[in-house]
Amino acid sequence: MPASSPSSSGLSAIRALFAKENRFVGRIAIIAAIGGFLFGYDTGIISVANVYAAKSLHFGTLGESWTVGALLLGAISGAALAGWTADAFSRKWTKFVGGCIYAVAALGSAFAPTLITLCTARYVLGFAVGTASFVAPMYISEQAPKSLRGGLTTFNQVMITLGILVAYIAGFALKGFTTNWRWMLGFGAVPGIALAIGMVVVPHTPRWLVQKGREDQARGVLRRTHSPETVDNELDEIKDVAQSQHAARLRRLWSPRIRPLLIVRISLAVFQQILGINTVIYFGTTIVGFMGYKVGASVGVTVYLGIINWAFAVIAVVLMDKVGRRPLLLVGTAGQVLGLLSLGFFFMQGSAFQHANPGWGVASVMFYLAAFEISLGPVFWLMISEIFPLRIRGKAMAVATMFNWTFNFFISYFFLEMTKGIGRDGTFWMYAVFGVGALAFFFVRVPETKNRSLEEIEAEIRGEDSGEERAAA
Ligand code: BGC
């Protein structure tokens, strides 16, 4: 019997997350989160693979920018398409196709004979990454009992960071190998195949099934993921919400009721990127190099950054349902601002200071990463999957995700140019200013969603009683 008592919080929620009775929902969350691993691996591997691919295929920094950029552009398109397929053909089959595309495109990148073919393969790969980036948290949040939803959905972020860490380690381990970049890129096919196979065996989400009128199947799934006493209530809530909605037209996203929600999610999407997280993830080795480390040492330090990144995502799983989304978001964003100010200060000093205190720079980056991983990292993906009304959840998440990838593209693409234009310190000060703006916005506009069913959240937004509240009355 799954332990999903609505009142479970704090330590009991943590225990529940690892409890035997939650094994089924835990297992399907792990399978779905392979999508997060793909996302992370491809995000991390290109920074290392690029160095060797550039030599082997004879391209320069412009080519390097395009191997990164092609994936990001593919991710924007993939997110757009998946917004439609996740509603029309299900979260499950969208993720299955994403895994297949990923496997094929990873092999395509590995065997690419020219820069153009490499960029084309990376664009197609981006399609799968863009899909996985939001359909994975969406799938998990729709399967999880509310008391576990934060932790289980945050698990997707753990897998993203694990993918990044494995990519850094692979880059480090394959340093001296001939055609190493082909192996680095080709390895991505393994998790792609694992995801595709895994998605065949997991069930559809009950919310999607209800939306398609397959109520009996939805009940069957809820019986396996929720405790028996909560199944009927949960199903009633899902049905209530599903029945009260009209067809999901794209323009409904801009209706007066949805617009404020969409604006908050889009803001989370944009802020997640404009505080500069991917400058560290994509250019970690370069930034560490700015601090005075030699190339070999920088690659090693980057692995430590990857470990911190991953470790704090793990800590977030434990904290998410205990502390709540909002406090983590506020504290973590403030931490990111401190890390950025410290980095700005470090780069403002002359190179003599920097070379004498490289540990200062590295510690600032680590602090910044840790703060991101307990806040904006997981909270953005979690909150976009928690808050949109069921009928338009796919499209609304896709829109927020497209903003996220678009700003990811701009921030990463222009990072090196910015460091030349306004200086390394100026670049990090600028991100810090964005961080202060983010903090003020979150304080005023982002509500707590911990321990509430997706339908309760939705009912509150519409100013109605939820099914559960009515039942209790
Ligand atoms: C972000 C990615 C980022 C990753 C780092 C994710 O939540 O969306 O852009 O690379 O976290 O861990």
Short mmCIF file of C-alpha atoms and ligand atoms in Angstrom, two decimals:
data_model
loop_
_atom_site.label_atom_id
_atom_site.label_comp_id
_atom_site.label_asym_id
_atom_site.label_seq_id
_atom_site.Cartn_x
_atom_site.Cartn_y
_atom_site.Cartn_z
CA MET A 1 0.00 0.00 0.00
CA PRO A 2 1.58 3.27 -1.02
CA ALA A 3 1.98 5.73 1.84
CA SER A 4 0.68 8.94 0.51
CA SER A 5 -1.10 10.45 3.45
CA PRO A 6 -1.75 14.08 2.67
CA SER A 7 -0.57 15.05 6.11
CA SER A 8 2.83 13.46 5.73
CA SER A 9 5.41 16.18 5.76
CA GLY A 10 8.89 16.82 7.01
CA LEU A 11 10.79 13.76 8.11
CA SER A 12 7.87 11.46 7.44
CA ALA A 13 7.80 12.66 3.84
CA ILE A 14 11.49 11.86 3.50
CA ARG A 15 10.96 8.42 4.95
CA ALA A 16 7.96 7.90 2.69
CA LEU A 17 10.08 8.77 -0.32
CA PHE A 18 12.32 5.80 0.32
CA ALA A 19 9.67 3.52 1.79
CA LYS A 20 8.96 0.05 0.45
CA GLU A 21 5.30 0.85 -0.15
CA ASN A 22 6.23 3.64 -2.54
CA ARG A 23 8.43 1.40 -4.62
CA PHE A 24 6.19 1.42 -7.66
CA VAL A 25 5.86 5.17 -7.94
CA GLY A 26 9.57 5.52 -7.14
CA ARG A 27 10.44 3.08 -9.93
CA ILE A 28 8.38 4.85 -12.56
CA ALA A 29 9.84 8.19 -11.45
CA ILE A 30 13.35 6.79 -11.95
CA ILE A 31 12.49 5.55 -15.46
CA ALA A 32 10.91 8.85 -16.43
CA ALA A 33 13.89 10.73 -15.01
CA ILE A 34 16.25 9.02 -17.47
CA GLY A 35 14.95 11.89 -19.63
CA GLY A 36 16.64 14.25 -17.17
CA PHE A 37 19.87 12.27 -17.48
CA LEU A 38 19.85 12.70 -21.28
CA PHE A 39 19.25 16.41 -20.87
CA GLY A 40 22.16 16.72 -18.44
CA TYR A 41 24.57 14.48 -20.32
CA ASP A 42 24.22 16.39 -23.54
CA THR A 43 24.41 19.69 -21.77
CA GLY A 44 27.69 18.71 -20.11
CA ILE A 45 29.48 16.63 -22.73
CA ILE A 46 29.64 19.15 -25.52
CA SER A 47 31.96 21.52 -23.65
CA VAL A 48 34.62 18.79 -23.59
CA ALA A 49 33.79 17.04 -26.87
CA ASN A 50 33.90 20.33 -28.74
CA VAL A 51 37.58 20.86 -28.02
CA TYR A 52 38.51 17.59 -29.76
CA ALA A 53 35.83 17.67 -32.47
CA ALA A 54 37.06 21.12 -33.50
CA LYS A 55 40.53 19.73 -34.13
CA SER A 56 39.36 16.60 -35.87
CA LEU A 57 36.77 18.29 -38.15
CA HIS A 58 38.80 21.50 -38.49
CA PHE A 59 36.41 24.14 -37.21
CA GLY A 60 36.95 27.19 -35.05
CA THR A 61 35.11 28.98 -32.25
CA LEU A 62 32.18 29.86 -34.48
CA GLY A 63 31.73 26.16 -35.23
CA GLU A 64 31.97 25.42 -31.50
CA SER A 65 29.23 27.94 -30.77
CA TRP A 66 27.05 26.24 -33.37
CA THR A 67 27.47 22.73 -32.02
CA VAL A 68 26.19 24.09 -28.70
CA GLY A 69 23.60 26.40 -30.30
CA ALA A 70 22.17 23.73 -32.64
CA LEU A 71 21.14 21.61 -29.65
CA LEU A 72 19.53 24.59 -27.95
CA LEU A 73 17.58 25.52 -31.08
CA GLY A 74 16.51 21.90 -31.46
CA ALA A 75 15.36 21.93 -27.83
CA ILE A 76 13.14 24.96 -28.46
CA SER A 77 11.49 23.18 -31.41
CA GLY A 78 11.24 19.90 -29.50
CA ALA A 79 9.52 21.61 -26.58
CA ALA A 80 7.02 23.26 -28.94
CA LEU A 81 6.11 19.98 -30.62
CA ALA A 82 5.98 18.01 -27.37
CA GLY A 83 3.53 20.55 -25.93
CA TRP A 84 1.05 19.26 -28.46
CA THR A 85 2.00 15.56 -28.51
CA ALA A 86 2.02 15.24 -24.68
CA ASP A 87 -1.69 16.14 -24.67
CA ALA A 88 -2.68 14.48 -27.93
CA PHE A 89 -0.71 11.20 -27.77
CA SER A 90 0.20 11.07 -24.06
CA ARG A 91 3.19 11.92 -21.92
CA LYS A 92 4.27 8.28 -22.06
CA TRP A 93 4.51 7.91 -25.85
CA THR A 94 6.01 11.36 -26.28
CA LYS A 95 8.82 10.32 -23.99
CA PHE A 96 9.18 6.99 -25.79
CA VAL A 97 9.63 8.71 -29.16
CA GLY A 98 12.00 11.23 -27.50
CA GLY A 99 14.22 8.33 -26.30
CA CYS A 100 14.29 6.79 -29.81
CA ILE A 101 15.19 10.10 -31.48
CA TYR A 102 17.84 10.67 -28.88
CA ALA A 103 19.50 7.30 -29.49
CA VAL A 104 19.56 7.77 -33.26
CA ALA A 105 20.81 11.37 -33.09
CA ALA A 106 23.53 10.50 -30.53
CA LEU A 107 24.90 7.94 -32.99
CA GLY A 108 24.51 10.47 -35.81
CA SER A 109 26.67 12.95 -33.84
CA ALA A 110 29.25 10.27 -33.10
CA PHE A 111 29.67 9.35 -36.77
CA ALA A 112 29.38 12.90 -38.17
CA PRO A 113 31.91 13.41 -40.98
CA THR A 114 31.61 17.22 -41.15
CA LEU A 115 30.63 20.18 -39.02
CA ILE A 116 27.33 20.53 -40.89
CA THR A 117 26.34 16.91 -40.23
CA LEU A 118 27.40 17.27 -36.61
CA CYS A 119 25.24 20.38 -36.17
CA THR A 120 22.31 18.68 -37.91
CA ALA A 121 22.59 15.66 -35.62
CA ARG A 122 22.87 17.99 -32.62
CA TYR A 123 19.74 19.84 -33.74
CA VAL A 124 17.79 16.58 -33.91
CA LEU A 125 19.24 15.57 -30.54
CA GLY A 126 18.01 18.89 -29.18
CA PHE A 127 14.50 17.91 -30.22
CA ALA A 128 14.66 14.94 -27.87
CA VAL A 129 16.29 16.97 -25.10
CA GLY A 130 13.64 19.71 -25.36
CA THR A 131 10.93 17.07 -25.15
CA ALA A 132 12.50 15.29 -22.20
CA SER A 133 13.15 18.52 -20.36
CA PHE A 134 9.52 19.11 -19.50
CA VAL A 135 7.65 15.90 -20.24
CA ALA A 136 9.77 14.09 -17.62
CA PRO A 137 8.83 16.38 -14.69
CA MET A 138 5.29 16.55 -16.03
CA TYR A 139 4.95 12.78 -16.10
CA ILE A 140 6.39 12.37 -12.61
CA SER A 141 4.33 15.13 -11.02
CA GLU A 142 1.14 13.66 -12.49
CA GLN A 143 1.93 10.21 -11.11
CA ALA A 144 3.12 11.19 -7.64
CA PRO A 145 0.94 11.44 -4.54
CA LYS A 146 0.96 15.06 -3.40
CA SER A 147 3.05 14.42 -0.28
CA LEU A 148 5.85 13.02 -2.45
CA ARG A 149 5.45 15.14 -5.56
CA GLY A 150 8.12 17.70 -4.71
CA GLY A 151 10.78 15.12 -3.88
CA LEU A 152 10.00 12.80 -6.79
CA THR A 153 9.84 15.58 -9.37
CA THR A 154 13.03 17.09 -8.00
CA PHE A 155 14.58 13.69 -8.64
CA ASN A 156 14.51 14.67 -12.30
CA GLN A 157 16.89 17.52 -11.48
CA VAL A 158 19.14 15.00 -9.69
CA MET A 159 19.28 13.04 -12.93
CA ILE A 160 20.05 16.20 -14.94
CA THR A 161 22.96 16.95 -12.63
CA LEU A 162 24.05 13.31 -12.68
CA GLY A 163 24.09 13.47 -16.48
CA ILE A 164 26.25 16.60 -16.30
CA LEU A 165 28.60 14.95 -13.79
CA VAL A 166 28.94 11.75 -15.85
CA ALA A 167 29.68 13.93 -18.90
CA TYR A 168 32.44 15.78 -17.03
CA ILE A 169 33.93 12.52 -15.76
CA ALA A 170 33.74 10.97 -19.24
CA GLY A 171 35.46 14.06 -20.64
CA PHE A 172 38.19 13.77 -18.02
CA ALA A 173 38.63 10.00 -18.41
CA LEU A 174 38.78 10.05 -22.22
CA LYS A 175 41.19 12.98 -22.36
CA GLY A 176 44.01 11.23 -24.18
CA PHE A 177 41.99 8.86 -26.38
CA THR A 178 41.96 9.10 -30.21
CA THR A 179 38.51 9.95 -31.64
CA ASN A 180 37.43 10.39 -28.04
CA TRP A 181 34.80 12.98 -28.93
CA ARG A 182 32.97 10.40 -31.07
CA TRP A 183 32.77 8.06 -28.07
CA MET A 184 31.66 10.88 -25.78
CA LEU A 185 28.80 11.84 -28.08
CA GLY A 186 27.91 8.26 -29.04
CA PHE A 187 27.57 7.15 -25.42
CA GLY A 188 24.38 9.24 -25.27
CA ALA A 189 22.63 6.49 -27.28
CA VAL A 190 22.71 4.21 -24.20
CA PRO A 191 20.39 6.28 -21.96
CA GLY A 192 18.28 7.06 -25.05
CA ILE A 193 17.61 3.35 -25.59
CA ALA A 194 17.08 2.83 -21.84
CA LEU A 195 14.47 5.60 -21.80
CA ALA A 196 12.62 4.23 -24.82
CA ILE A 197 12.50 0.70 -23.35
CA GLY A 198 11.57 2.02 -19.91
CA MET A 199 8.66 4.08 -21.21
CA VAL A 200 7.09 1.00 -22.80
CA VAL A 201 6.60 -0.59 -19.38
CA VAL A 202 5.39 2.38 -17.31
CA PRO A 203 1.67 3.32 -17.17
CA HIS A 204 0.04 6.45 -18.57
CA THR A 205 -0.59 9.20 -16.03
CA PRO A 206 -4.07 9.14 -14.47
CA ARG A 207 -4.61 12.77 -15.41
CA TRP A 208 -4.03 12.12 -19.10
CA LEU A 209 -6.24 9.00 -18.94
CA VAL A 210 -9.13 10.94 -17.38
CA GLN A 211 -8.76 13.62 -20.00
CA LYS A 212 -9.17 10.93 -22.66
CA GLY A 213 -12.21 9.42 -20.90
CA ARG A 214 -10.33 6.29 -19.75
CA GLU A 215 -11.42 6.53 -16.14
CA ASP A 216 -11.15 2.85 -15.23
CA GLN A 217 -7.57 2.74 -16.33
CA ALA A 218 -6.89 5.93 -14.38
CA ARG A 219 -8.29 4.31 -11.24
CA GLY A 220 -6.08 1.26 -11.84
CA VAL A 221 -2.98 3.44 -12.01
CA LEU A 222 -3.97 5.45 -8.92
CA ARG A 223 -4.39 2.20 -6.99
CA ARG A 224 -0.76 1.40 -7.64
CA THR A 225 0.61 4.85 -6.85
CA HIS A 226 -1.66 6.12 -4.05
CA SER A 227 -2.89 4.69 -0.75
CA PRO A 228 -6.34 3.03 -1.11
CA GLU A 229 -8.18 5.58 1.05
CA THR A 230 -7.10 8.46 -1.17
CA VAL A 231 -7.80 6.89 -4.60
CA ASP A 232 -11.50 7.87 -4.90
CA ASN A 233 -10.94 11.38 -3.71
CA GLU A 234 -8.00 11.88 -6.04
CA LEU A 235 -9.96 10.53 -9.00
CA ASP A 236 -12.95 12.78 -8.20
CA GLU A 237 -10.69 15.82 -8.05
CA ILE A 238 -9.10 14.97 -11.37
CA LYS A 239 -12.52 14.42 -12.96
CA ASP A 240 -13.93 17.65 -11.55
CA VAL A 241 -11.13 19.64 -13.00
CA ALA A 242 -11.18 17.80 -16.33
CA GLN A 243 -14.96 18.27 -16.76
CA SER A 244 -14.92 21.96 -15.93
CA GLN A 245 -12.62 22.75 -18.80
CA HIS A 246 -13.22 23.45 -22.42
CA ALA A 247 -11.12 22.40 -25.34
CA ALA A 248 -7.51 23.42 -25.06
CA ARG A 249 -7.05 26.16 -27.60
CA LEU A 250 -3.71 27.84 -27.70
CA ARG A 251 -5.30 31.25 -27.24
CA ARG A 252 -6.73 30.12 -23.89
CA LEU A 253 -3.22 30.51 -22.57
CA TRP A 254 -3.77 34.23 -22.79
CA SER A 255 -7.22 34.24 -21.16
CA PRO A 256 -7.49 36.48 -18.07
CA ARG A 257 -7.52 33.43 -15.75
CA ILE A 258 -4.46 31.75 -17.15
CA ARG A 259 -2.38 34.77 -18.06
CA PRO A 260 -1.10 35.58 -14.53
CA LEU A 261 -0.07 31.96 -14.07
CA LEU A 262 1.67 31.88 -17.38
CA ILE A 263 3.52 35.08 -16.62
CA VAL A 264 4.83 33.68 -13.32
CA ARG A 265 5.98 30.44 -15.01
CA ILE A 266 7.61 32.29 -17.89
CA SER A 267 9.38 34.54 -15.40
CA LEU A 268 10.67 31.50 -13.54
CA ALA A 269 11.85 30.10 -16.87
CA VAL A 270 13.68 33.27 -17.80
CA PHE A 271 15.17 33.92 -14.36
CA GLN A 272 16.42 30.33 -14.19
CA GLN A 273 18.65 31.15 -17.15
CA ILE A 274 19.54 34.83 -16.85
CA LEU A 275 21.33 34.38 -13.55
CA GLY A 276 23.90 32.65 -15.73
CA ILE A 277 23.71 28.99 -14.68
CA ASN A 278 24.68 27.64 -18.08
CA THR A 279 27.70 29.86 -18.42
CA VAL A 280 29.07 27.77 -15.55
CA ILE A 281 27.75 24.47 -16.91
CA TYR A 282 28.88 25.01 -20.54
CA PHE A 283 31.97 27.12 -19.90
CA GLY A 284 32.98 25.80 -16.47
CA THR A 285 36.43 24.80 -17.71
CA THR A 286 36.92 28.20 -19.35
CA ILE A 287 35.79 30.11 -16.24
CA VAL A 288 38.11 28.06 -14.03
CA GLY A 289 40.82 28.80 -16.60
CA PHE A 290 40.12 32.54 -16.13
CA MET A 291 41.01 32.01 -12.47
CA GLY A 292 44.52 30.99 -13.40
CA TYR A 293 44.26 27.17 -13.54
CA LYS A 294 46.06 25.36 -16.36
CA VAL A 295 43.90 23.42 -18.90
CA GLY A 296 44.40 19.94 -17.37
CA ALA A 297 43.70 21.23 -13.86
CA SER A 298 40.61 23.13 -15.04
CA VAL A 299 39.07 19.93 -16.39
CA GLY A 300 39.71 18.31 -12.98
CA VAL A 301 38.20 21.25 -11.07
CA THR A 302 35.16 21.09 -13.35
CA VAL A 303 34.54 17.53 -12.13
CA TYR A 304 34.42 18.86 -8.55
CA LEU A 305 31.94 21.49 -9.67
CA GLY A 306 29.84 18.70 -11.18
CA ILE A 307 29.94 16.81 -7.87
CA ILE A 308 28.73 19.83 -5.88
CA ASN A 309 26.04 20.46 -8.47
CA TRP A 310 24.77 16.91 -8.15
CA ALA A 311 25.10 16.66 -4.35
CA PHE A 312 22.93 19.74 -3.77
CA ALA A 313 20.29 18.50 -6.18
CA VAL A 314 20.14 15.36 -4.00
CA ILE A 315 19.75 17.53 -0.91
CA ALA A 316 16.90 19.37 -2.64
CA VAL A 317 14.98 16.09 -3.04
CA VAL A 318 15.02 15.73 0.70
CA LEU A 319 14.13 19.36 1.40
CA MET A 320 11.48 20.03 -1.23
CA ASP A 321 8.46 18.52 0.55
CA LYS A 322 9.83 19.33 3.98
CA VAL A 323 10.72 23.00 3.70
CA GLY A 324 8.49 23.86 0.73
CA ARG A 325 9.19 25.39 -2.67
CA ARG A 326 8.93 29.05 -1.74
CA PRO A 327 11.47 29.22 1.12
CA LEU A 328 13.96 27.22 -0.95
CA LEU A 329 13.43 29.48 -3.93
CA LEU A 330 13.99 32.62 -1.88
CA VAL A 331 16.97 31.38 0.12
CA GLY A 332 18.63 29.73 -2.89
CA THR A 333 18.19 32.75 -5.16
CA ALA A 334 19.68 34.99 -2.45
CA GLY A 335 22.58 32.49 -2.27
CA GLN A 336 23.09 32.71 -6.04
CA VAL A 337 23.25 36.50 -5.78
CA LEU A 338 25.90 36.22 -3.04
CA GLY A 339 27.92 33.77 -5.14
CA LEU A 340 27.73 36.11 -8.14
CA LEU A 341 28.74 39.15 -6.10
CA SER A 342 31.68 37.21 -4.73
CA LEU A 343 32.71 36.15 -8.26
CA GLY A 344 32.34 39.72 -9.52
CA PHE A 345 34.53 40.90 -6.67
CA PHE A 346 37.10 38.19 -7.43
CA PHE A 347 37.33 39.14 -11.11
CA MET A 348 37.47 42.83 -10.24
CA GLN A 349 40.82 42.25 -8.51
CA GLY A 350 44.01 42.12 -10.51
CA SER A 351 45.46 38.87 -11.79
CA ALA A 352 48.03 38.84 -8.95
CA PHE A 353 45.18 38.54 -6.41
CA GLN A 354 43.38 35.96 -8.54
CA HIS A 355 46.41 33.76 -9.00
CA ALA A 356 47.18 33.97 -5.27
CA ASN A 357 43.56 33.09 -4.32
CA PRO A 358 42.10 30.85 -7.02
CA GLY A 359 40.26 28.96 -4.28
CA TRP A 360 38.12 32.07 -3.73
CA GLY A 361 36.85 31.94 -7.28
CA VAL A 362 36.21 28.19 -7.18
CA ALA A 363 34.44 28.43 -3.80
CA SER A 364 32.21 31.21 -5.15
CA VAL A 365 31.21 29.07 -8.14
CA MET A 366 30.54 26.10 -5.85
CA PHE A 367 28.40 28.23 -3.55
CA TYR A 368 26.50 29.58 -6.53
CA LEU A 369 25.87 26.09 -7.93
CA ALA A 370 24.76 24.74 -4.56
CA ALA A 371 22.30 27.62 -4.18
CA PHE A 372 20.91 27.05 -7.71
CA GLU A 373 20.44 23.33 -7.14
CA ILE A 374 18.28 23.79 -4.04
CA SER A 375 16.18 26.51 -5.62
CA LEU A 376 15.71 27.72 -9.19
CA GLY A 377 17.12 24.49 -10.66
CA PRO A 378 14.47 22.09 -9.43
CA VAL A 379 11.77 24.59 -8.41
CA PHE A 380 11.26 25.91 -11.93
CA TRP A 381 10.65 22.47 -13.43
CA LEU A 382 8.54 21.40 -10.46
CA MET A 383 6.35 24.49 -10.41
CA ILE A 384 5.62 24.54 -14.12
CA SER A 385 4.38 20.98 -13.82
CA GLU A 386 2.30 21.75 -10.74
CA ILE A 387 0.37 24.76 -11.63
CA PHE A 388 -1.23 24.77 -15.03
CA PRO A 389 -4.79 23.58 -15.53
CA LEU A 390 -4.89 20.03 -16.78
CA ARG A 391 -6.33 20.67 -20.23
CA ILE A 392 -3.66 23.15 -21.13
CA ARG A 393 -0.82 21.79 -19.02
CA GLY A 394 1.07 20.39 -22.02
CA LYS A 395 0.88 23.58 -24.07
CA ALA A 396 1.51 25.90 -21.14
CA MET A 397 4.55 23.91 -20.00
CA ALA A 398 5.82 23.88 -23.54
CA VAL A 399 5.61 27.66 -23.76
CA ALA A 400 7.47 28.14 -20.45
CA THR A 401 10.04 25.54 -21.53
CA MET A 402 10.59 27.29 -24.86
CA PHE A 403 11.33 30.52 -23.02
CA ASN A 404 13.77 28.64 -20.84
CA TRP A 405 15.68 27.21 -23.81
CA THR A 406 15.57 30.48 -25.73
CA PHE A 407 17.17 32.40 -22.86
CA ASN A 408 19.57 29.54 -22.32
CA PHE A 409 20.61 30.02 -25.95
CA PHE A 410 21.11 33.80 -25.69
CA ILE A 411 22.93 33.76 -22.36
CA SER A 412 25.32 30.98 -23.40
CA TYR A 413 25.83 32.22 -26.92
CA PHE A 414 26.83 35.72 -25.82
CA PHE A 415 28.69 34.85 -22.61
CA LEU A 416 32.22 34.97 -24.00
CA GLU A 417 31.47 38.14 -25.96
CA MET A 418 30.07 39.74 -22.82
CA THR A 419 33.18 38.97 -20.80
CA LYS A 420 35.15 40.78 -23.50
CA GLY A 421 32.67 43.68 -23.74
CA ILE A 422 31.86 44.52 -20.11
CA GLY A 423 34.58 42.44 -18.47
CA ARG A 424 34.40 39.22 -16.43
CA ASP A 425 33.47 41.12 -13.29
CA GLY A 426 30.86 43.21 -15.16
CA THR A 427 29.24 40.04 -16.53
CA PHE A 428 28.83 38.48 -13.09
CA TRP A 429 27.67 41.78 -11.54
CA MET A 430 25.04 41.94 -14.24
CA TYR A 431 23.77 38.45 -13.42
CA ALA A 432 23.70 39.49 -9.75
CA VAL A 433 21.46 42.46 -10.61
CA PHE A 434 19.10 40.09 -12.45
CA GLY A 435 19.19 37.95 -9.31
CA VAL A 436 18.00 40.81 -7.11
CA GLY A 437 15.14 41.41 -9.56
CA ALA A 438 14.29 37.69 -9.44
CA LEU A 439 14.26 37.68 -5.66
CA ALA A 440 11.85 40.62 -5.46
CA PHE A 441 9.59 39.02 -8.07
CA PHE A 442 9.53 35.63 -6.34
CA PHE A 443 8.80 37.26 -2.99
CA VAL A 444 5.72 38.98 -4.35
CA ARG A 445 4.40 36.56 -6.95
CA VAL A 446 5.31 32.92 -6.28
CA PRO A 447 2.90 30.96 -4.04
CA GLU A 448 3.64 27.82 -2.01
CA THR A 449 2.39 24.60 -3.64
CA LYS A 450 3.77 22.04 -1.19
CA ASN A 451 1.51 19.20 -0.09
CA ARG A 452 -1.49 20.20 -2.19
CA SER A 453 -2.98 18.19 -5.01
CA LEU A 454 -2.65 19.60 -8.52
CA GLU A 455 -6.41 20.02 -8.55
CA GLU A 456 -6.48 21.91 -5.21
CA ILE A 457 -3.89 24.30 -6.55
CA GLU A 458 -5.91 24.74 -9.67
CA ALA A 459 -9.18 25.22 -7.77
CA GLU A 460 -7.61 27.90 -5.61
CA ILE A 461 -6.37 29.73 -8.64
CA ARG A 462 -9.89 29.70 -10.05
CA GLY A 463 -11.28 30.79 -6.67
CA GLU A 464 -13.27 27.54 -6.22
CA ASP A 465 -13.41 24.78 -3.60
CA SER A 466 -11.46 21.69 -4.49
CA GLY A 467 -13.17 18.30 -4.56
CA GLU A 468 -11.35 17.41 -1.37
CA GLU A 469 -12.53 20.51 0.47
CA ARG A 470 -16.10 19.78 -0.62
CA ALA A 471 -15.79 16.20 0.58
CA ALA A 472 -14.53 17.37 3.96
CA ALA A 473 -17.33 19.94 4.34
C1 BGC B 1 18.45 23.91 -16.07
C2 BGC B 1 19.56 23.72 -17.04
C3 BGC B 1 20.87 23.61 -16.30
C4 BGC B 1 20.80 22.55 -15.22
C5 BGC B 1 22.03 22.57 -14.34
C6 BGC B 1 18.43 22.77 -15.08
O1 BGC B 1 17.39 22.93 -14.17
O2 BGC B 1 17.21 23.98 -16.76
O3 BGC B 1 19.57 24.78 -17.98
O4 BGC B 1 21.90 23.27 -17.19
O5 BGC B 1 19.68 22.74 -14.39
O6 BGC B 1 22.00 21.62 -13.32
#
